[in-house]
Every structure is written in C-alpha cells, then in structure tokens.
Coordinates of N, CA and C in Angstrom, one line a residue:
X1 N 21.4 -4.2 -16.2 CA 21.7 -2.8 -15.9 C 20.7 -2.3 -14.9
X2 N 21.1 -1.7 -13.8 CA 20.2 -1.2 -12.8 C 19.5 0.0 -13.2
X3 N 18.3 0.2 -12.8 CA 17.5 1.4 -13.1 C 18.1 2.6 -12.4
X4 N 18.0 3.7 -13.0 CA 18.4 5.0 -12.3 C 17.4 5.2 -11.1
X5 N 17.9 6.1 -10.2 CA 17.0 6.5 -9.1 C 15.7 7.1 -9.6
X6 N 15.9 8.0 -10.5 CA 14.7 8.7 -11.1 C 13.7 7.7 -11.7
X7 N 14.2 6.7 -12.5 CA 13.4 5.7 -13.1 C 12.6 4.9 -12.1
X8 N 13.3 4.5 -11.0 CA 12.7 3.7 -10.0 C 11.6 4.4 -9.3
X9 N 11.9 5.7 -9.0 CA 10.8 6.5 -8.3 C 9.6 6.7 -9.3
X10 N 9.9 7.0 -10.5 CA 8.8 7.2 -11.5 C 8.0 5.9 -11.6
X11 N 8.6 4.8 -11.7 CA 7.9 3.5 -11.8 C 7.0 3.2 -10.6
X12 N 7.6 3.5 -9.4 CA 6.8 3.3 -8.2 C 5.6 4.2 -8.1
X13 N 5.8 5.5 -8.5 CA 4.7 6.4 -8.4 C 3.6 6.1 -9.5
X14 N 4.1 5.7 -10.7 CA 3.1 5.4 -11.7 C 2.3 4.2 -11.4
X15 N 2.9 3.1 -10.9 CA 2.2 1.9 -10.5 C 1.2 2.2 -9.4
X16 N 1.7 2.9 -8.4 CA 0.8 3.3 -7.3 C -0.4 4.1 -7.8
X17 N -0.2 5.1 -8.5 CA -1.3 6.0 -9.0 C -2.3 5.2 -9.8
X18 N -1.8 4.4 -10.7 CA -2.7 3.6 -11.5 C -3.6 2.7 -10.7
X19 N -3.0 2.0 -9.7 CA -3.7 1.1 -8.8 C -4.7 1.8 -8.0
X20 N -4.2 2.9 -7.4 CA -5.1 3.7 -6.5 C -6.3 4.3 -7.2
X21 N -6.0 4.8 -8.5 CA -7.1 5.4 -9.3 C -8.1 4.3 -9.6
X22 N -7.6 3.1 -9.9 CA -8.5 1.9 -10.2 C -9.4 1.6 -9.0
X23 N -8.8 1.6 -7.8 CA -9.5 1.3 -6.6 C -10.6 2.3 -6.3
X24 N -10.2 3.6 -6.5 CA -11.2 4.7 -6.3 C -12.4 4.5 -7.3
X25 N -12.0 4.2 -8.6 CA -13.0 4.0 -9.6 C -13.9 2.8 -9.3
X26 N -13.4 1.7 -8.7 CA -14.2 0.6 -8.3 C -15.2 1.0 -7.2
X27 N -14.7 1.8 -6.3 CA -15.6 2.2 -5.2 C -16.7 3.2 -5.7
X28 N -16.3 4.0 -6.7 CA -17.3 5.0 -7.2 C -18.4 4.2 -8.0
X29 N -18.1 3.1 -8.5 CA -19.1 2.3 -9.3 C -20.1 1.6 -8.4
X30 N -19.7 1.4 -7.1 CA -20.6 0.7 -6.2 C -21.7 1.7 -5.7
X31 N -22.8 1.2 -5.3 CA -23.7 2.0 -4.6 C -23.4 1.9 -3.1
X32 N -24.0 2.8 -2.3 CA -23.6 2.8 -0.9 C -24.0 1.5 -0.2
X33 N -25.1 0.9 -0.5 CA -25.5 -0.4 0.1 C -24.5 -1.5 -0.2
X34 N -24.1 -1.6 -1.4 CA -23.1 -2.7 -1.7 C -21.8 -2.4 -1.1
X35 N -21.4 -1.2 -1.0 CA -20.1 -0.8 -0.4 C -20.0 -1.0 1.1
X36 N -21.1 -1.1 1.7 CA -21.1 -1.3 3.2 C -21.7 -2.6 3.6
X37 N -22.0 -3.5 2.6 CA -22.6 -4.8 2.9 C -21.5 -5.7 3.3
X38 N -21.7 -6.5 4.4 CA -20.8 -7.5 4.9 C -20.7 -8.6 3.9
X39 N -19.5 -9.0 3.4 CA -19.4 -10.1 2.5 C -19.8 -11.4 3.1
X40 N -20.3 -12.3 2.3 CA -20.6 -13.7 2.8 C -19.3 -14.3 3.2
X41 N -19.3 -14.9 4.4 CA -18.1 -15.6 4.9 C -17.3 -14.6 5.7
X42 N -17.7 -13.4 5.9 CA -17.0 -12.4 6.7 C -16.0 -11.6 6.0
X43 N -15.2 -10.8 6.7 CA -14.2 -10.0 6.1 C -14.7 -8.5 6.1
X44 N -13.9 -7.7 5.5 CA -14.2 -6.3 5.5 C -15.2 -6.0 4.3
X45 N -16.0 -4.9 4.6 CA -16.8 -4.4 3.5 C -15.9 -3.7 2.5
X46 N -16.5 -3.4 1.3 CA -15.7 -2.7 0.3 C -15.2 -1.3 0.8
X47 N -16.1 -0.6 1.5 CA -15.8 0.7 2.1 C -14.6 0.5 3.1
X48 N -14.7 -0.5 3.9 CA -13.6 -0.7 4.9 C -12.3 -1.0 4.2
X49 N -12.4 -1.8 3.1 CA -11.1 -2.1 2.4 C -10.5 -0.8 1.9
X50 N -11.3 0.1 1.3 CA -10.8 1.3 0.8 C -10.2 2.2 1.9
X51 N -10.8 2.2 3.1 CA -10.3 2.9 4.2 C -8.9 2.3 4.7
X52 N -8.9 1.0 4.8 CA -7.6 0.3 5.2 C -6.5 0.7 4.2
X53 N -6.8 0.7 2.9 CA -5.7 1.0 1.9 C -5.3 2.5 2.2
X54 N -6.2 3.4 2.4 CA -5.8 4.8 2.6 C -5.0 4.9 3.9
X55 N -5.4 4.3 5.0 CA -4.6 4.3 6.2 C -3.2 3.7 6.0
X56 N -3.2 2.6 5.3 CA -1.9 2.0 5.0 C -1.0 2.9 4.1
X57 N -1.6 3.6 3.1 CA -0.9 4.5 2.3 C -0.2 5.5 3.1
X58 N -0.9 6.1 4.1 CA -0.3 7.1 5.0 C 0.8 6.5 5.9
X59 N 0.5 5.3 6.4 CA 1.5 4.6 7.2 C 2.8 4.4 6.4
X60 N 2.7 3.8 5.2 CA 3.9 3.5 4.4 C 4.6 4.8 4.0
X61 N 3.8 5.9 3.7 CA 4.4 7.2 3.4 C 5.3 7.6 4.6
X62 N 4.8 7.5 5.8 CA 5.5 7.8 7.0 C 6.8 7.0 7.2
X63 N 6.7 5.7 6.8 CA 7.9 4.8 6.9 C 8.9 5.2 5.9
X64 N 8.5 5.7 4.7 CA 9.5 6.1 3.7 C 10.2 7.4 4.1
X65 N 9.4 8.3 4.7 CA 10.0 9.6 5.1 C 10.8 9.5 6.4
X66 N 10.4 8.6 7.2 CA 11.0 8.5 8.6 C 10.1 8.9 9.6
X67 N 8.9 9.5 9.3 CA 8.0 9.9 10.3 C 7.5 8.8 11.1
X68 N 7.4 7.6 10.5 CA 7.1 6.3 11.2 C 8.4 5.5 11.2
X69 N 8.9 5.4 12.4 CA 10.3 4.8 12.5 C 10.4 3.3 12.3
X70 N 10.2 2.8 11.1 CA 10.3 1.4 10.8 C 11.6 1.1 10.1
X71 N 12.2 2.0 9.4 CA 13.5 1.8 8.7 C 14.6 1.6 9.6
X72 N 15.5 0.6 9.2 CA 16.7 0.4 10.0 C 17.9 0.5 8.9
X73 N 19.1 0.8 9.4 CA 20.2 0.7 8.5 C 20.3 -0.7 7.9
X74 N 20.5 -0.7 6.6 CA 20.7 -2.1 5.9 C 21.9 -2.8 6.5
X75 N 21.8 -4.1 6.7 CA 22.9 -4.8 7.3 C 24.0 -4.9 6.2
X76 N 25.2 -5.0 6.7 CA 26.4 -5.1 5.8 C 26.1 -6.3 4.8
X77 N 26.3 -6.0 3.5 CA 26.1 -7.0 2.4 C 24.7 -7.1 2.0
X78 N 23.8 -6.3 2.5 CA 22.4 -6.4 2.1 C 22.3 -6.1 0.6
X79 N 21.5 -7.0 0.0 CA 21.1 -6.8 -1.4 C 19.7 -7.1 -1.6
X80 N 19.0 -6.4 -2.4 CA 17.6 -6.6 -2.7 C 17.4 -8.0 -3.2
X81 N 16.3 -8.6 -2.7 CA 15.9 -9.9 -3.2 C 14.8 -9.6 -4.3
X82 N 15.1 -9.8 -5.5 CA 14.2 -9.4 -6.6 C 12.9 -10.2 -6.5
X83 N 12.9 -11.4 -5.8 CA 11.7 -12.2 -5.7 C 11.0 -12.1 -4.4
X84 N 11.3 -11.0 -3.6 CA 10.7 -10.9 -2.3 C 9.2 -10.8 -2.4
X85 N 8.6 -10.2 -3.4 CA 7.2 -10.1 -3.4 C 6.5 -11.4 -3.8
X86 N 7.2 -12.4 -4.2 CA 6.7 -13.7 -4.5 C 6.4 -14.4 -3.1
X87 N 7.0 -13.9 -2.0 CA 6.8 -14.5 -0.7 C 5.7 -13.9 0.1
X88 N 4.9 -13.1 -0.5 CA 3.8 -12.4 0.2 C 2.8 -13.5 0.6
X89 N 2.5 -13.7 1.9 CA 1.6 -14.7 2.4 C 0.2 -14.4 1.8
X90 N -0.6 -15.4 1.6 CA -2.0 -15.2 1.0 C -2.9 -14.5 2.0
X91 N -2.6 -14.6 3.3 CA -3.4 -13.9 4.4 C -2.4 -13.3 5.3
X92 N -2.5 -12.0 5.5 CA -1.7 -11.3 6.5 C -2.6 -10.6 7.4
X93 N -2.4 -10.8 8.7 CA -3.2 -10.0 9.7 C -2.6 -8.7 9.8
X94 N -3.5 -7.7 9.6 CA -3.0 -6.3 9.6 C -2.6 -5.8 11.0
X95 N -1.8 -4.8 11.0 CA -1.4 -4.2 12.3 C -2.7 -3.5 12.9
X96 N -2.9 -3.5 14.2 CA -4.1 -2.8 14.7 C -4.2 -1.4 14.3
X97 N -3.2 -0.6 14.1 CA -3.3 0.8 13.7 C -3.7 0.9 12.3
X98 N -3.7 -0.2 11.5 CA -4.2 -0.1 10.1 C -5.6 -0.7 9.9
X99 N -6.2 -1.0 11.0 CA -7.6 -1.5 10.9 C -8.5 -0.4 10.5
X100 N -9.4 -0.6 9.5 CA -10.4 0.4 9.1 C -11.5 0.6 10.1
X101 N -12.1 1.8 10.1 CA -13.2 2.0 11.0 C -14.4 1.1 10.7
X102 N -15.1 0.6 11.7 CA -16.3 -0.3 11.5 C -17.4 0.4 10.7
X103 N -17.5 1.7 10.9 CA -18.6 2.5 10.3 C -18.2 3.1 9.0
X104 N -17.2 2.7 8.3 CA -16.7 3.3 7.1 C -17.8 3.3 6.0
X105 N -17.9 4.4 5.4 CA -18.8 4.5 4.2 C -18.0 4.6 2.9
X106 N -18.7 4.5 1.9 CA -18.1 4.6 0.5 C -17.5 5.9 0.4
X107 N -18.2 7.0 0.8 CA -17.7 8.3 0.6 C -16.4 8.5 1.5
X108 N -16.4 8.0 2.7 CA -15.2 8.0 3.6 C -14.0 7.4 2.8
X109 N -14.3 6.2 2.3 CA -13.2 5.5 1.7 C -12.6 6.3 0.5
X110 N -13.5 6.8 -0.3 CA -13.0 7.6 -1.5 C -12.3 8.8 -1.1
X111 N -12.8 9.6 -0.1 CA -12.1 10.8 0.3 C -10.7 10.4 0.9
X112 N -10.7 9.4 1.7 CA -9.4 9.0 2.4 C -8.4 8.5 1.3
X113 N -8.9 7.8 0.3 CA -8.0 7.3 -0.7 C -7.4 8.5 -1.5
X114 N -8.2 9.4 -1.8 CA -7.7 10.6 -2.6 C -6.7 11.4 -1.8
X115 N -7.0 11.6 -0.5 CA -6.0 12.4 0.4 C -4.7 11.6 0.6
X116 N -4.8 10.3 0.8 CA -3.6 9.5 1.1 C -2.8 9.4 -0.2
X117 N -3.4 9.4 -1.3 CA -2.6 9.3 -2.6 C -1.6 10.4 -2.7
X118 N -2.1 11.6 -2.4 CA -1.1 12.8 -2.4 C 0.0 12.6 -1.4
X119 N -0.3 12.1 -0.2 CA 0.8 11.9 0.8 C 1.7 10.8 0.3
X120 N 1.2 9.7 -0.3 CA 2.0 8.6 -0.8 C 3.0 9.1 -1.9
X121 N 2.4 9.8 -2.9 CA 3.2 10.3 -4.0 C 4.3 11.2 -3.5
X122 N 4.0 12.1 -2.6 CA 5.0 13.0 -2.1 C 6.1 12.2 -1.4
X123 N 5.7 11.2 -0.6 CA 6.7 10.4 0.1 C 7.6 9.7 -0.8
X124 N 7.0 9.0 -1.8 CA 7.8 8.3 -2.8 C 8.8 9.2 -3.5
X125 N 8.3 10.4 -4.0 CA 9.1 11.3 -4.7 C 10.2 11.9 -3.8
X126 N 10.0 12.0 -2.5 CA 11.0 12.6 -1.6 C 12.1 11.6 -1.3
X127 N 11.9 10.3 -1.6 CA 12.9 9.3 -1.3 C 14.2 9.6 -2.0
X128 N 15.3 9.8 -1.2 CA 16.6 10.1 -1.9 C 17.4 8.8 -2.0
X129 N 18.4 8.8 -2.9 CA 19.1 7.6 -3.2 C 19.8 7.0 -2.0
X130 N 20.3 7.9 -1.1 CA 21.0 7.4 0.1 C 20.0 6.6 1.0
X131 N 18.9 7.1 1.3 CA 17.9 6.4 2.1 C 17.3 5.2 1.4
X132 N 17.2 5.3 0.1 CA 16.6 4.2 -0.7 C 17.5 3.0 -0.7
X133 N 18.8 3.2 -0.6 CA 19.7 2.0 -0.8 C 20.3 1.6 0.6
X134 N 20.4 2.5 1.5 CA 21.1 2.2 2.8 C 20.2 1.9 4.0
X135 N 18.9 1.9 3.7 CA 17.9 1.5 4.8 C 17.0 0.5 4.3
X136 N 16.4 -0.3 5.2 CA 15.4 -1.3 4.8 C 14.4 -1.4 5.9
X137 N 13.4 -2.2 5.6 CA 12.3 -2.5 6.6 C 12.0 -4.0 6.6
X138 N 11.6 -4.5 7.7 CA 11.3 -5.9 7.8 C 9.7 -6.1 7.6
X139 N 9.3 -6.8 6.6 CA 7.9 -7.1 6.4 C 7.7 -8.6 6.4
X140 N 6.4 -9.0 6.4 CA 6.1 -10.5 6.5 C 6.8 -11.3 5.4
X141 N 7.0 -10.7 4.2 CA 7.6 -11.4 3.1 C 9.1 -11.3 3.1
X142 N 9.7 -10.6 3.9 CA 11.1 -10.5 4.0 C 11.6 -9.0 4.2
X143 N 12.9 -8.9 4.1 CA 13.5 -7.6 4.2 C 13.4 -6.8 2.9
X144 N 12.9 -5.6 2.9 CA 12.7 -4.7 1.8 C 13.6 -3.5 1.8
X145 N 14.3 -3.2 0.7 CA 14.9 -1.9 0.6 C 13.9 -0.8 0.6
X146 N 14.2 0.4 0.8 CA 13.3 1.5 0.7 C 12.7 1.6 -0.7
X147 N 13.5 1.3 -1.7 CA 13.0 1.3 -3.1 C 11.8 0.2 -3.1
X148 N 12.1 -0.9 -2.6 CA 11.0 -2.0 -2.6 C 9.8 -1.6 -1.8
X149 N 10.0 -0.8 -0.7 CA 8.9 -0.3 0.0 C 8.1 0.6 -0.8
X150 N 8.7 1.4 -1.6 CA 8.0 2.3 -2.5 C 7.2 1.5 -3.6
X151 N 7.8 0.4 -4.0 CA 7.1 -0.5 -5.0 C 5.9 -1.2 -4.3
X152 N 6.0 -1.4 -3.0 CA 5.0 -2.1 -2.3 C 3.6 -1.4 -2.3
X153 N 3.7 0.0 -2.4 CA 2.5 0.8 -2.4 C 1.5 0.3 -3.4
X154 N 1.9 0.2 -4.7 CA 1.1 -0.2 -5.8 C 0.6 -1.6 -5.6
X155 N 1.5 -2.5 -5.2 CA 1.1 -3.9 -5.1 C 0.1 -4.1 -4.0
X156 N 0.2 -3.4 -2.9 CA -0.7 -3.5 -1.8 C -2.1 -3.0 -2.2
X157 N -2.2 -1.9 -3.0 CA -3.5 -1.5 -3.5 C -4.1 -2.5 -4.4
X158 N -3.3 -3.1 -5.3 CA -3.8 -4.1 -6.2 C -4.3 -5.3 -5.5
X159 N -3.6 -5.7 -4.5 CA -4.1 -6.9 -3.7 C -5.4 -6.6 -3.1
X160 N -5.6 -5.4 -2.6 CA -6.9 -5.1 -2.0 C -8.0 -4.8 -3.0
X161 N -7.6 -4.4 -4.2 CA -8.6 -4.2 -5.2 C -9.3 -5.6 -5.5
X162 N -8.5 -6.6 -5.5 CA -9.1 -8.0 -5.8 C -10.0 -8.3 -4.6
X163 N -9.6 -8.0 -3.4 CA -10.4 -8.3 -2.2 C -11.7 -7.5 -2.3
X164 N -11.6 -6.2 -2.7 CA -12.8 -5.4 -2.9 C -13.8 -6.0 -3.9
X165 N -13.3 -6.5 -5.0 CA -14.2 -7.1 -6.0 C -14.9 -8.3 -5.4
X166 N -14.2 -9.1 -4.6 CA -14.9 -10.2 -3.9 C -15.9 -9.8 -2.9
X167 N -15.6 -8.7 -2.2 CA -16.5 -8.2 -1.2 C -17.8 -7.6 -1.8
X168 N -17.6 -6.9 -2.9 CA -18.7 -6.3 -3.6 C -19.6 -7.4 -4.3
X169 N -19.0 -8.5 -4.7 CA -19.7 -9.5 -5.4 C -20.6 -10.3 -4.4
X170 N -20.4 -10.2 -3.1 CA -21.3 -10.8 -2.2 C -20.6 -11.5 -1.1

C-alpha cells in the first residue's frame, strides 16, 4: 500500500532534520583547527563539507519549489524506481555552483547549515501531490520523482556526514 502524501512528506522532513542536526552536532564537537585542516590524501575540510551540504540544501530546495528549473514533466508511464538510491556512485563530482568556499570556517558551516535547514524543510513541506508525482529530475543515479528528491535531502546529508568523520579523523 502506497504511503499518503502527508506521510511521505513527514518521513522526508524527519529524515532530513535528523541527519542535518547530526551533521551540525558533529561540526560543533570539532575545534576550529580540526574543522579547517586539510584531510590526508586531499578532499574537503570538515568545514567545507558542511558548507557544501548547506549550499546543496538550498539548491535542492529550489529544485523542489521550481525556483531552480531542474524538474521536467514525468514521461508517460514513469514509475518511481524504489532501488534508485542503490545506484548512487561512490564518487560524484559536484556541480560548480555547489562547491564550498575555500576559506570556509566551522562557524560558517554551522550557520549555513542552520539557515539552509529552514529553507529545505519549507520546500519539502510545500511540495504538493501534483508536483510530487507528475514531475521528476535527472540525477547521476537515475530519474527521481519529486518525492524521491525530497528523500534525497536526508541521504545526501548522511553521505557527507561520513565524509566529515573521515576528514576530521585526519
């Protein structure tokens, strides 16, 4: 039995808030030196990871609402692939507009994550059943319904929380 619109929205918001709060908590536990230290082997600092997530939260919120024109009408016969998130590549090169600032600090990341969380929640909660089911976006792992895009918020944050832990460890 399919979940109701209200249940899907609630599940997406809850998963996102839990993941985002955990990422903020992880950043708050770091000191400024660790948060801005370049990890061994390269990659983003913990602060840059936090900023990237915040920038992406705002970008995805725009895609959900239509402010960022990514959504297209779902093709005839489109059905959600329940396994689409199993196809997420282990490494994805981010869009240039989602690159975090080189000079990001821990405080920047925390402030940006808090602000973007409000934008993300509003966008997810504003998703109406018509847009949720009749529009989709193309992502590296496949075509997502707008419901699945709402689900992606939390998964994206969790993915970067693991990256943040590796960056903070050295």
